Coordinates of C-alpha atoms and ligand atoms in Angstrom, one line a residue:
M14 CA -20.7 -153.0 50.6
K15 CA -20.9 -149.6 49.2
F16 CA -22.3 -146.7 51.4
S17 CA -25.6 -145.6 49.6
Q18 CA -26.4 -150.5 50.2
M19 CA -26.1 -150.5 54.1
E20 CA -29.7 -150.5 54.7
Y21 CA -31.0 -149.2 57.7
K22 CA -33.2 -151.1 60.6
R23 CA -34.5 -148.4 63.4
P24 CA -32.6 -150.5 66.7
G25 CA -36.2 -151.4 68.6
L26 CA -35.2 -150.5 72.0
D27 CA -37.2 -153.2 74.1
E28 CA -35.9 -155.8 72.2
I29 CA -32.1 -154.5 72.6
K30 CA -33.1 -153.9 76.7
A31 CA -34.0 -157.4 77.1
G32 CA -31.8 -158.8 75.4
L33 CA -29.4 -157.3 76.9
S34 CA -30.7 -158.6 80.8
R35 CA -31.1 -162.2 79.2
M36 CA -27.6 -161.6 78.9
V37 CA -26.4 -160.0 81.6
K38 CA -27.6 -163.6 83.1
Q39 CA -27.1 -166.2 81.5
L40 CA -23.2 -164.6 82.1
E41 CA -23.8 -164.1 86.0
Q42 CA -24.8 -168.0 85.4
A43 CA -22.7 -169.8 83.0
V44 CA -20.9 -172.4 84.7
S45 CA -17.8 -172.9 82.0
F46 CA -16.0 -170.1 80.4
Q47 CA -16.9 -171.5 76.9
E48 CA -20.3 -170.7 78.2
A49 CA -19.4 -167.2 79.3
E50 CA -17.6 -166.5 76.5
R51 CA -20.2 -167.7 74.6
V52 CA -22.5 -165.0 76.0
F53 CA -19.3 -162.4 75.8
L54 CA -19.4 -162.9 71.7
E55 CA -22.9 -162.6 70.9
K56 CA -23.4 -159.1 72.8
E57 CA -20.8 -158.0 70.5
A58 CA -22.0 -158.7 67.7
Q59 CA -25.4 -156.8 69.0
T60 CA -23.3 -154.1 69.9
A61 CA -22.1 -154.2 66.6
R62 CA -25.4 -153.9 65.0
V63 CA -27.0 -151.8 67.0
Q64 CA -23.9 -149.3 66.9
T65 CA -23.6 -149.7 63.4
M66 CA -27.3 -148.1 63.1
F67 CA -26.9 -145.6 65.2
T68 CA -23.8 -144.8 63.3
L69 CA -25.7 -144.5 60.1
V70 CA -28.6 -142.3 61.2
F71 CA -25.5 -140.2 62.7
I72 CA -23.8 -140.2 59.3
R73 CA -26.7 -139.5 57.0
H74 CA -27.8 -137.1 59.2
T75 CA -24.7 -135.0 59.2
I76 CA -24.3 -135.4 55.1
V77 CA -28.4 -134.1 55.1
T78 CA -28.8 -132.0 57.9
R79 CA -32.9 -131.8 55.9
D80 CA -33.7 -134.7 55.9
P81 CA -36.6 -135.7 57.2
F82 CA -36.8 -139.6 57.9
Y83 CA -32.8 -139.1 59.8
T84 CA -33.9 -136.2 61.6
V85 CA -36.1 -138.1 62.7
E86 CA -34.0 -141.0 63.5
Q87 CA -31.8 -139.4 64.7
E88 CA -33.9 -137.7 67.6
Y89 CA -35.0 -141.6 68.1
A90 CA -31.0 -142.9 68.4
D91 CA -30.8 -139.5 71.6
S92 CA -33.3 -140.8 73.7
A93 CA -32.6 -144.1 73.4
L94 CA -28.7 -144.1 73.6
P95 CA -28.9 -143.4 77.1
V96 CA -31.3 -145.9 77.6
I97 CA -29.2 -148.2 76.0
E98 CA -26.0 -147.1 78.2
E99 CA -28.0 -147.6 81.7
A100 CA -28.5 -151.7 79.9
V101 CA -25.0 -151.7 78.8
Q102 CA -24.1 -150.1 83.1
Q103 CA -25.2 -154.0 84.3
W104 CA -23.6 -155.9 81.8
N105 CA -20.6 -154.2 82.4
A106 CA -20.5 -155.0 86.3
A107 CA -21.2 -158.6 85.2
L108 CA -18.4 -158.7 83.2
L109 CA -16.4 -157.4 86.1
A110 CA -17.6 -159.5 88.6
S111 CA -17.0 -162.6 86.4
P112 CA -15.5 -165.6 87.9
Y113 CA -13.6 -165.8 84.6
R114 CA -12.0 -163.0 84.3
A115 CA -8.4 -164.7 84.4
E116 CA -9.5 -166.6 80.9
F117 CA -11.1 -163.9 79.3
E118 CA -7.8 -161.6 80.2
A119 CA -5.9 -164.4 78.9
K120 CA -7.7 -164.6 75.6
Y121 CA -8.9 -160.9 74.7
G122 CA -6.6 -159.0 77.2
S123 CA -6.4 -156.9 79.9
V124 CA -7.0 -153.2 79.1
M125 CA -11.2 -154.0 78.1
F126 CA -11.2 -155.0 82.8
V127 CA -8.5 -152.0 83.2
N128 CA -10.8 -149.4 80.9
L129 CA -14.5 -150.9 82.5
E130 CA -12.7 -150.2 86.1
L131 CA -11.9 -146.9 84.7
E132 CA -15.5 -146.1 83.6
K133 CA -16.8 -147.5 86.4
K134 CA -15.9 -144.9 88.6
T135 CA -17.2 -142.4 86.9
F136 CA -20.9 -143.0 86.9
D137 CA -23.2 -143.4 90.2
A138 CA -27.2 -142.7 89.7
S139 CA -26.7 -140.0 92.1
I140 CA -24.6 -137.9 89.6
I141 CA -27.7 -138.2 86.7
S142 CA -29.4 -134.5 87.4
S143 CA -25.4 -132.8 87.2
L144 CA -24.5 -134.9 84.5
Q145 CA -27.6 -133.3 82.2
R146 CA -27.2 -130.0 84.1
E147 CA -23.7 -130.4 82.4
N148 CA -25.1 -131.4 79.0
A149 CA -27.2 -128.6 78.9
L150 CA -24.4 -125.9 79.6
V151 CA -22.2 -127.5 76.8
T152 CA -25.7 -126.7 74.6
E153 CA -25.8 -123.0 76.1
Y154 CA -22.3 -122.1 74.7
T155 CA -22.1 -124.4 71.8
D156 CA -25.2 -121.9 70.6
L157 CA -23.6 -119.0 72.4
L158 CA -20.9 -119.4 69.7
A159 CA -22.7 -121.0 66.9
S160 CA -25.0 -118.0 66.6
A161 CA -22.0 -114.9 66.1
Q162 CA -23.2 -113.1 63.6
I163 CA -20.3 -111.1 63.5
P164 CA -20.6 -106.7 61.3
F165 CA -17.4 -107.1 59.7
E166 CA -16.6 -104.5 56.6
G167 CA -20.1 -103.9 56.2
G168 CA -20.8 -107.3 56.4
L169 CA -22.3 -110.3 59.1
Y170 CA -19.5 -113.7 59.8
T171 CA -20.6 -116.3 61.5
L172 CA -17.1 -117.4 63.3
A173 CA -16.0 -120.1 61.1
Q174 CA -16.6 -117.5 58.1
M175 CA -13.9 -115.2 60.3
V176 CA -10.9 -117.4 60.1
P177 CA -10.0 -116.8 56.5
L178 CA -10.4 -113.2 57.2
K179 CA -8.3 -113.6 60.0
L180 CA -5.3 -115.0 58.0
D181 CA -5.5 -112.1 56.3
R182 CA -2.1 -110.8 54.6
C183 CA -3.2 -107.2 54.7
D184 CA -2.0 -106.2 58.6
S185 CA -4.7 -103.2 59.3
R186 CA -7.9 -105.8 57.7
R187 CA -6.4 -108.8 59.5
L188 CA -6.5 -107.0 63.1
A189 CA -9.4 -105.2 62.4
A190 CA -11.1 -108.9 61.1
W191 CA -9.5 -109.8 65.1
K192 CA -10.8 -107.3 66.9
A193 CA -13.9 -107.9 65.3
E194 CA -14.2 -111.0 66.7
G195 CA -12.4 -109.8 69.8
A196 CA -15.1 -107.7 70.6
F197 CA -17.5 -110.6 69.4
Y198 CA -16.6 -112.3 72.5
N199 CA -16.4 -109.0 74.3
A200 CA -19.7 -108.7 74.4
H201 CA -21.3 -111.6 75.9
A202 CA -18.2 -111.9 78.6
D203 CA -20.3 -112.4 81.6
K204 CA -22.2 -115.4 79.8
L205 CA -19.3 -116.6 79.1
D206 CA -18.0 -116.6 82.7
A207 CA -21.5 -117.7 83.9
I208 CA -21.5 -121.1 82.0
F209 CA -17.8 -122.2 82.9
A210 CA -18.6 -120.9 86.7
E211 CA -20.7 -123.1 87.0
M212 CA -19.1 -126.0 85.4
T213 CA -16.4 -125.4 87.0
S214 CA -18.8 -126.4 90.7
L215 CA -21.0 -128.8 88.9
R216 CA -17.7 -130.3 88.3
D217 CA -15.7 -130.4 91.2
A218 CA -19.3 -131.3 93.2
M219 CA -19.3 -135.1 90.7
G220 CA -15.8 -135.8 91.1
R221 CA -16.7 -135.1 95.4
A222 CA -19.4 -137.2 95.2
L223 CA -17.8 -139.6 93.5
G224 CA -15.4 -139.7 96.4
F225 CA -12.8 -138.2 94.7
D226 CA -11.2 -134.8 96.0
N227 CA -12.0 -132.3 93.2
Y228 CA -12.5 -133.0 89.6
L229 CA -9.0 -133.7 88.0
G230 CA -9.7 -137.3 90.0
L231 CA -13.1 -138.3 88.0
G232 CA -11.7 -136.3 84.8
Y233 CA -8.9 -138.7 84.4
C234 CA -10.8 -141.8 84.5
R235 CA -13.4 -140.2 81.8
M236 CA -10.0 -139.8 79.9
T237 CA -9.6 -143.5 80.6
R238 CA -6.0 -142.6 81.4
N239 CA -5.3 -146.4 82.4
C240 CA -1.4 -145.3 82.5
Y241 CA -0.8 -142.6 83.1
G242 CA -1.8 -139.6 86.3
P243 CA -0.8 -136.0 87.1
A244 CA 2.5 -136.7 88.8
E245 CA 3.8 -137.7 84.7
L246 CA 1.8 -135.0 83.2
E247 CA 3.8 -132.4 85.6
R248 CA 6.8 -133.4 84.2
F249 CA 5.5 -133.8 80.9
R250 CA 4.9 -129.9 81.0
E251 CA 7.9 -129.1 83.0
N252 CA 10.3 -130.5 80.2
V253 CA 7.5 -128.9 77.6
R254 CA 8.7 -125.4 79.4
R255 CA 12.3 -126.6 79.4
H256 CA 12.8 -127.7 75.9
V257 CA 9.7 -126.9 73.2
V258 CA 9.2 -123.5 74.0
P259 CA 12.2 -122.0 73.7
L260 CA 12.2 -123.9 69.9
A261 CA 9.0 -122.2 69.9
E262 CA 10.3 -119.3 70.5
R263 CA 13.3 -119.1 68.3
L264 CA 10.7 -120.0 65.4
K265 CA 8.4 -117.1 66.4
A266 CA 11.1 -114.8 66.5
E267 CA 12.0 -116.1 63.4
Q268 CA 8.4 -115.1 62.0
A269 CA 7.9 -111.6 63.3
R270 CA 11.4 -110.4 61.6
R271 CA 9.9 -112.7 58.5
I272 CA 6.7 -110.7 58.3
G273 CA 8.0 -107.5 59.5
R274 CA 6.2 -107.1 62.8
P275 CA 7.2 -106.0 66.4
Y276 CA 8.2 -108.8 68.6
P277 CA 6.5 -110.2 71.1
L278 CA 4.1 -110.4 68.2
D279 CA 0.4 -109.8 68.6
Y280 CA -2.3 -112.4 67.9
A281 CA -3.1 -111.0 64.6
D282 CA 0.7 -111.4 63.8
D283 CA 1.1 -114.3 65.2
A284 CA -1.4 -115.9 63.1
L285 CA 0.8 -114.8 59.7
S286 CA 3.0 -116.9 58.7
F287 CA 4.3 -116.1 55.8
R288 CA 4.4 -112.5 54.0
S289 CA 3.4 -114.1 51.1
G290 CA 0.7 -115.9 52.9
N291 CA -0.1 -120.0 53.7
P292 CA 0.1 -122.2 51.4
V293 CA -2.7 -123.3 49.9
P294 CA -3.6 -126.4 47.4
C295 CA -2.5 -126.2 43.9
I296 CA -5.0 -128.8 43.0
D297 CA -8.9 -128.8 42.7
S298 CA -10.6 -131.4 45.3
E299 CA -10.9 -134.3 42.9
G300 CA -7.4 -133.8 42.4
I301 CA -6.4 -134.1 45.9
L302 CA -8.4 -137.1 46.3
A303 CA -6.7 -138.5 43.2
A304 CA -3.4 -137.9 44.8
G305 CA -4.4 -138.8 48.5
R306 CA -5.0 -142.4 47.0
D307 CA -2.0 -142.1 45.0
F308 CA -0.1 -141.8 48.2
F309 CA -1.9 -144.3 50.3
H310 CA -0.4 -147.0 47.4
S311 CA 3.1 -145.3 47.3
L312 CA 3.1 -147.1 50.5
G313 CA 2.9 -150.4 50.1
D314 CA -0.5 -153.4 48.8
E315 CA -1.9 -153.1 52.3
T316 CA -2.3 -149.2 52.6
A317 CA -3.9 -149.6 48.8
Q318 CA -6.5 -152.2 49.5
F319 CA -7.0 -149.8 52.5
I320 CA -7.8 -146.7 50.0
D321 CA -9.1 -148.9 47.3
F322 CA -11.6 -150.3 50.2
M323 CA -12.4 -146.4 51.3
F324 CA -12.9 -145.0 47.5
D325 CA -14.5 -148.7 46.6
N326 CA -17.5 -148.5 48.7
E327 CA -18.0 -144.9 49.0
L328 CA -16.7 -144.6 52.3
L329 CA -15.9 -140.7 52.2
D330 CA -17.6 -137.6 51.9
V331 CA -15.4 -134.8 52.2
T332 CA -16.7 -132.1 49.7
A333 CA -18.6 -129.3 51.0
R334 CA -22.2 -128.7 49.9
K335 CA -25.7 -126.8 51.1
G336 CA -27.3 -128.5 54.3
K337 CA -24.7 -130.6 55.1
A338 CA -23.2 -131.0 58.8
G339 CA -20.1 -128.6 59.3
G340 CA -16.5 -129.9 60.1
G341 CA -15.4 -133.4 59.8
Y342 CA -14.5 -136.8 62.1
C343 CA -13.6 -140.0 61.0
T344 CA -16.0 -143.0 62.1
E345 CA -16.4 -146.9 62.2
L346 CA -19.5 -149.4 60.9
Y347 CA -18.9 -152.1 62.7
A348 CA -21.5 -155.0 61.3
Y349 CA -19.4 -153.7 58.3
K350 CA -15.9 -153.1 58.8
S351 CA -16.0 -149.8 57.7
P352 CA -14.3 -146.7 58.5
F353 CA -16.0 -143.3 57.2
I354 CA -14.4 -139.7 57.0
F355 CA -16.3 -137.1 56.6
A356 CA -15.2 -133.3 56.0
N357 CA -16.5 -130.0 54.0
F358 CA -12.9 -129.3 51.5
N359 CA -12.9 -125.7 52.0
G360 CA -9.5 -124.7 49.5
T361 CA -7.1 -124.6 52.4
A362 CA -4.5 -126.3 53.4
D363 CA -7.3 -128.4 56.0
D364 CA -8.5 -130.4 52.8
I365 CA -4.9 -132.2 52.6
G366 CA -5.2 -132.7 56.4
V367 CA -8.7 -134.8 55.6
I368 CA -7.1 -137.1 53.7
T369 CA -4.0 -137.6 55.6
H370 CA -4.9 -136.8 59.4
E371 CA -8.0 -138.5 58.8
A372 CA -7.5 -141.1 56.3
G373 CA -4.7 -142.1 59.2
H374 CA -7.8 -142.1 61.9
A375 CA -9.0 -144.5 59.8
L376 CA -5.9 -146.9 58.7
N377 CA -6.7 -147.8 62.4
S378 CA -9.8 -148.8 62.0
Y379 CA -9.3 -151.0 58.9
L380 CA -5.8 -152.9 60.3
A381 CA -8.1 -153.5 63.4
R382 CA -11.5 -154.5 61.7
D383 CA -11.3 -158.2 63.4
I384 CA -10.2 -157.3 66.9
L385 CA -12.5 -158.8 69.5
P386 CA -14.2 -157.0 71.8
L387 CA -14.6 -153.9 69.8
A388 CA -13.9 -151.4 72.0
N389 CA -10.0 -152.5 71.5
Q390 CA -10.3 -151.8 67.6
S391 CA -9.6 -148.3 68.6
P392 CA -7.1 -147.4 71.8
S393 CA -7.3 -144.3 74.2
A394 CA -7.4 -140.9 72.5
E395 CA -3.5 -139.7 72.6
A396 CA -2.8 -143.0 71.3
C397 CA -5.3 -142.5 68.6
E398 CA -3.9 -138.9 67.6
V399 CA -0.4 -140.7 66.9
H400 CA -2.1 -142.6 64.3
S401 CA -3.5 -139.7 62.1
T402 CA -0.8 -137.0 62.7
S403 CA 2.3 -139.7 62.2
M404 CA 0.2 -139.8 58.9
E405 CA 0.1 -136.2 57.9
F406 CA 4.1 -136.2 58.2
F407 CA 4.4 -139.5 56.2
A408 CA 2.7 -137.4 53.5
D409 CA 5.0 -134.8 53.1
T410 CA 6.5 -136.5 50.6
Y411 CA 3.5 -135.7 48.4
A412 CA 4.0 -131.8 49.3
E413 CA 4.5 -130.7 45.9
T414 CA 1.7 -132.8 44.2
F415 CA -0.4 -131.6 46.7
F416 CA 0.8 -127.5 46.7
G417 CA 2.6 -127.2 43.5
S418 CA 5.4 -124.1 44.0
G419 CA 4.2 -123.8 47.8
A420 CA 5.5 -127.7 48.9
R421 CA 8.8 -125.6 50.6
K422 CA 6.6 -123.5 52.6
Y423 CA 4.2 -126.2 53.7
L424 CA 6.8 -128.1 54.9
Y425 CA 8.6 -125.6 56.9
A426 CA 5.1 -124.7 58.4
H427 CA 4.1 -128.4 59.2
L428 CA 6.4 -128.5 61.3
A429 CA 6.8 -125.2 63.0
D430 CA 2.9 -125.5 63.7
L431 CA 3.1 -129.2 65.8
I432 CA 6.2 -127.3 67.1
T433 CA 4.9 -123.7 68.6
F434 CA 1.1 -125.7 68.8
I435 CA 2.7 -128.3 71.7
P436 CA 3.5 -125.3 74.7
Y437 CA 0.0 -123.7 74.0
G438 CA -1.6 -127.3 74.3
T439 CA 0.6 -127.5 77.8
Q440 CA -1.2 -124.2 78.7
V441 CA -3.9 -125.4 78.0
D442 CA -3.9 -128.8 80.0
H443 CA -2.1 -126.4 82.5
F444 CA -4.4 -123.9 83.3
Q445 CA -7.1 -127.1 83.6
H446 CA -5.9 -128.1 86.3
L447 CA -5.3 -125.4 88.3
V448 CA -9.1 -124.3 87.5
Y449 CA -10.6 -127.8 88.8
E450 CA -7.3 -127.6 91.6
K451 CA -9.5 -124.3 93.0
P452 CA -12.8 -124.5 92.1
D453 CA -14.4 -121.5 94.2
M454 CA -11.5 -118.9 91.6
T455 CA -13.8 -115.9 90.8
P456 CA -13.9 -115.4 86.5
G457 CA -11.4 -112.2 87.6
Q458 CA -9.0 -114.8 89.0
R459 CA -9.1 -118.2 86.1
H460 CA -8.4 -114.6 83.1
D461 CA -5.4 -113.5 85.5
A462 CA -4.1 -117.4 85.7
W463 CA -4.1 -117.8 82.2
R464 CA -2.4 -114.5 81.5
E465 CA 0.4 -115.6 84.2
L466 CA 0.6 -118.9 82.1
T467 CA 0.9 -117.1 78.3
A468 CA 3.8 -115.8 79.7
V469 CA 5.1 -118.8 80.8
Y470 CA 4.0 -121.0 77.8
M471 CA 4.0 -118.5 74.3
P472 CA 6.9 -116.1 75.9
W473 CA 6.0 -115.0 72.6
L474 CA 2.6 -113.2 72.2
R475 CA 1.8 -109.9 73.7
L476 CA -0.9 -109.4 76.1
D477 CA -1.4 -105.3 75.6
G478 CA -5.5 -105.8 75.9
A479 CA -4.8 -104.3 72.4
I480 CA -7.3 -106.5 70.7
P481 CA -10.1 -106.6 72.5
F482 CA -10.9 -110.4 74.7
Y483 CA -7.0 -112.0 72.9
G484 CA -4.9 -109.1 73.9
E485 CA -7.0 -109.4 78.0
G486 CA -6.1 -112.8 78.7
R487 CA -9.3 -114.6 78.0
S488 CA -8.5 -116.0 74.2
W489 CA -9.1 -119.6 76.6
Q490 CA -13.0 -119.2 76.5
Q491 CA -12.8 -119.5 72.9
K492 CA -11.5 -123.4 73.1
H493 CA -14.2 -125.7 72.5
H494 CA -12.4 -128.2 74.9
I495 CA -12.0 -126.6 77.7
Y496 CA -15.8 -126.5 78.2
E497 CA -17.2 -129.5 76.1
N498 CA -14.6 -132.2 77.0
P499 CA -12.5 -131.1 80.5
L500 CA -8.7 -132.6 80.4
Y501 CA -9.1 -133.3 76.6
Y502 CA -6.0 -131.6 74.8
I503 CA -2.9 -132.8 76.5
D504 CA -3.8 -135.4 74.2
Y505 CA -3.1 -133.9 71.5
C506 CA 0.7 -132.4 72.7
L507 CA 1.7 -136.5 74.1
A508 CA 0.6 -137.7 70.9
D509 CA 3.0 -135.3 68.9
A510 CA 5.7 -136.2 71.4
V511 CA 5.8 -139.6 69.6
V512 CA 5.2 -138.2 66.2
L513 CA 8.3 -136.2 66.8
Q514 CA 10.2 -139.4 67.0
L515 CA 9.0 -141.2 64.2
W516 CA 9.5 -138.1 61.9
A517 CA 13.1 -137.9 63.0
E518 CA 13.6 -141.5 62.0
M519 CA 11.6 -140.7 58.1
L520 CA 14.2 -138.2 58.1
E521 CA 16.8 -141.1 58.9
N522 CA 15.0 -144.4 57.3
R523 CA 11.7 -144.0 56.4
G524 CA 11.3 -147.8 56.3
A525 CA 12.3 -148.5 59.2
A526 CA 9.9 -145.6 60.4
W527 CA 6.9 -147.1 58.7
E528 CA 7.7 -150.4 60.5
K529 CA 7.8 -148.8 63.6
Y530 CA 4.6 -146.5 62.4
L531 CA 2.7 -150.3 61.4
R532 CA 4.1 -152.2 64.1
Y533 CA 1.9 -149.1 66.6
T534 CA -1.4 -149.1 64.9
R535 CA -2.3 -152.5 64.3
L536 CA -2.4 -153.2 67.5
A537 CA -5.0 -151.0 67.8
G538 CA -6.1 -150.6 71.4
T539 CA -5.3 -153.9 72.6
K540 CA -2.8 -152.0 75.1
T541 CA -2.5 -148.7 77.1
F542 CA -0.6 -145.9 75.1
I543 CA 2.1 -146.8 76.7
G544 CA 1.9 -150.6 76.1
L545 CA 1.8 -149.3 72.1
I546 CA 5.3 -146.7 72.5
E547 CA 7.3 -149.6 74.2
A548 CA 6.0 -152.6 71.3
A549 CA 6.7 -150.2 68.7
G550 CA 10.5 -149.1 70.3
L551 CA 9.7 -145.8 71.0
K552 CA 9.8 -143.5 73.8
T553 CA 7.0 -142.3 75.7
P554 CA 7.0 -138.4 76.5
F555 CA 7.0 -138.7 80.0
E556 CA 11.0 -140.0 79.9
D557 CA 13.1 -136.6 79.8
D558 CA 15.1 -137.3 77.1
T559 CA 12.3 -137.5 74.8
L560 CA 11.4 -134.3 74.3
R561 CA 15.0 -132.6 74.5
A562 CA 16.4 -135.6 71.7
V563 CA 13.0 -134.5 69.2
C564 CA 13.5 -130.6 70.0
E565 CA 17.4 -130.8 69.2
K566 CA 16.3 -132.8 66.2
A567 CA 14.5 -130.0 64.7
A568 CA 16.2 -127.2 65.6
Q569 CA 18.9 -128.6 63.1
W570 CA 16.7 -129.1 60.9
F571 CA 15.4 -125.7 61.3
D572 CA 19.1 -124.2 61.2
T573 CA 19.5 -126.2 57.5
F574 CA 16.9 -124.9 56.0
D575 CA 16.7 -123.1 53.4
T576 CA 13.9 -120.5 53.7
A577 CA 14.7 -118.8 50.4
G578 CA 11.7 -117.8 48.4
I579 CA 9.9 -118.6 51.3
E580 CA 9.2 -115.4 52.7
Ligands
ZN24 ZN1 -7.3 -136.4 65.1

């Protein structure tokens, strides 16, 4: 069905709650697995219907934020969802306690139960007011950043509008942009410190209230870490330091030489990959969409059907328009078995990312559309980033179509950016572990910790205070995830360790790499991250050899990459 024809009808709160409590009773009273399963499937159908309505509201509200009808409906959804959540908790408890659990596991897999157990550990009525306060602090932080009006060259700029200026090819203009943005953050330094200090102690208290030593145990459950723990992550961070940091250092030293700037780099120089500027698409948004469609056709019949389904049913809204919300996302409308991609094309290489990265997420939803329970249609966050980030690399064969004469620059930067991102993302994770292990740190101690970690993970960066905020070791405060989604960031790095294996295989045997990717993606959320990796015949990020092997391969690739003409 076309997106415009999908009919919205406000889900009635009382009806939903009554339905759920009836189903909880029926599940509890079921005298056979068949009976319990019938209720389970009815609950799944209700979830699909209700979630689809709220997702329709969300999508239509972000497409036209001022639409009065969907503005009211979004407010309704915001107030209704927590109430429904409470009723869902009762259903989850009943399912976990069901005497037919073994039969459910045999038919629907055990991941659903493992994840419900984790979810159960994250909530208790005693922390409701702390959760509300946490949400309020997140809002305060996002509002503060959204309010930015940064004076630059006589105009006023938002943080998003500063991004292209911070990449300017002119050294003095680029540096001035970094300084102007840093000055904004520094002007709000006390507020940023205070919000985070309160968040940290709030999260620590919630962790302890739920029986953990500090926030970390709770945070792992919140992130659905269902197949690895702190020890594995510690080992991963160690392997990043041992194998990825030296390669990233080499790439950054080469970058400094290429752009003719001193090494170690300051933040402003770190942002400029090429003297001639970053590669930009050589085709307009219509052209990018057409080329993206063609790319998915080139991959095979199933992906061709997928992308045609997306286009024919209006399941992409990617052009930037006035009144449309910012950013991008991929979501799914369960009742219509349809993924949906939302983005704002801006004429940069990011536009290609939308049609490759987000479409990778959408392909997962499409391939998983018949899987029940719905919760198994996609895996945990780190596993999902393999769907999307790998697709970006499969699309490297279309670099010339997308970037024309800038294709070689794009190919070089695509891999180099992934390699240099891993130490940064890992540093974010290491920092958060320190912060939640020692919730009593002062703001100054947190900035010192960030500085010390920067010397370890990003030794190519100069922290000499020359650029306000950034040069002072406070730059972690602009990373939304640290405030909004604690412990969510290593997910990208763990995914990259898998993506790099597929990338290495693409060089040898593209067909075999594609088969592994499809095997992994088709299983959707029916297995844990490690389960998916093993089923696809890949290595987990936690084995000592994984990062060593892919970094060796990447180093060879850079050794033989002809950099003539990509200055
Ligand atoms: Zn993604």
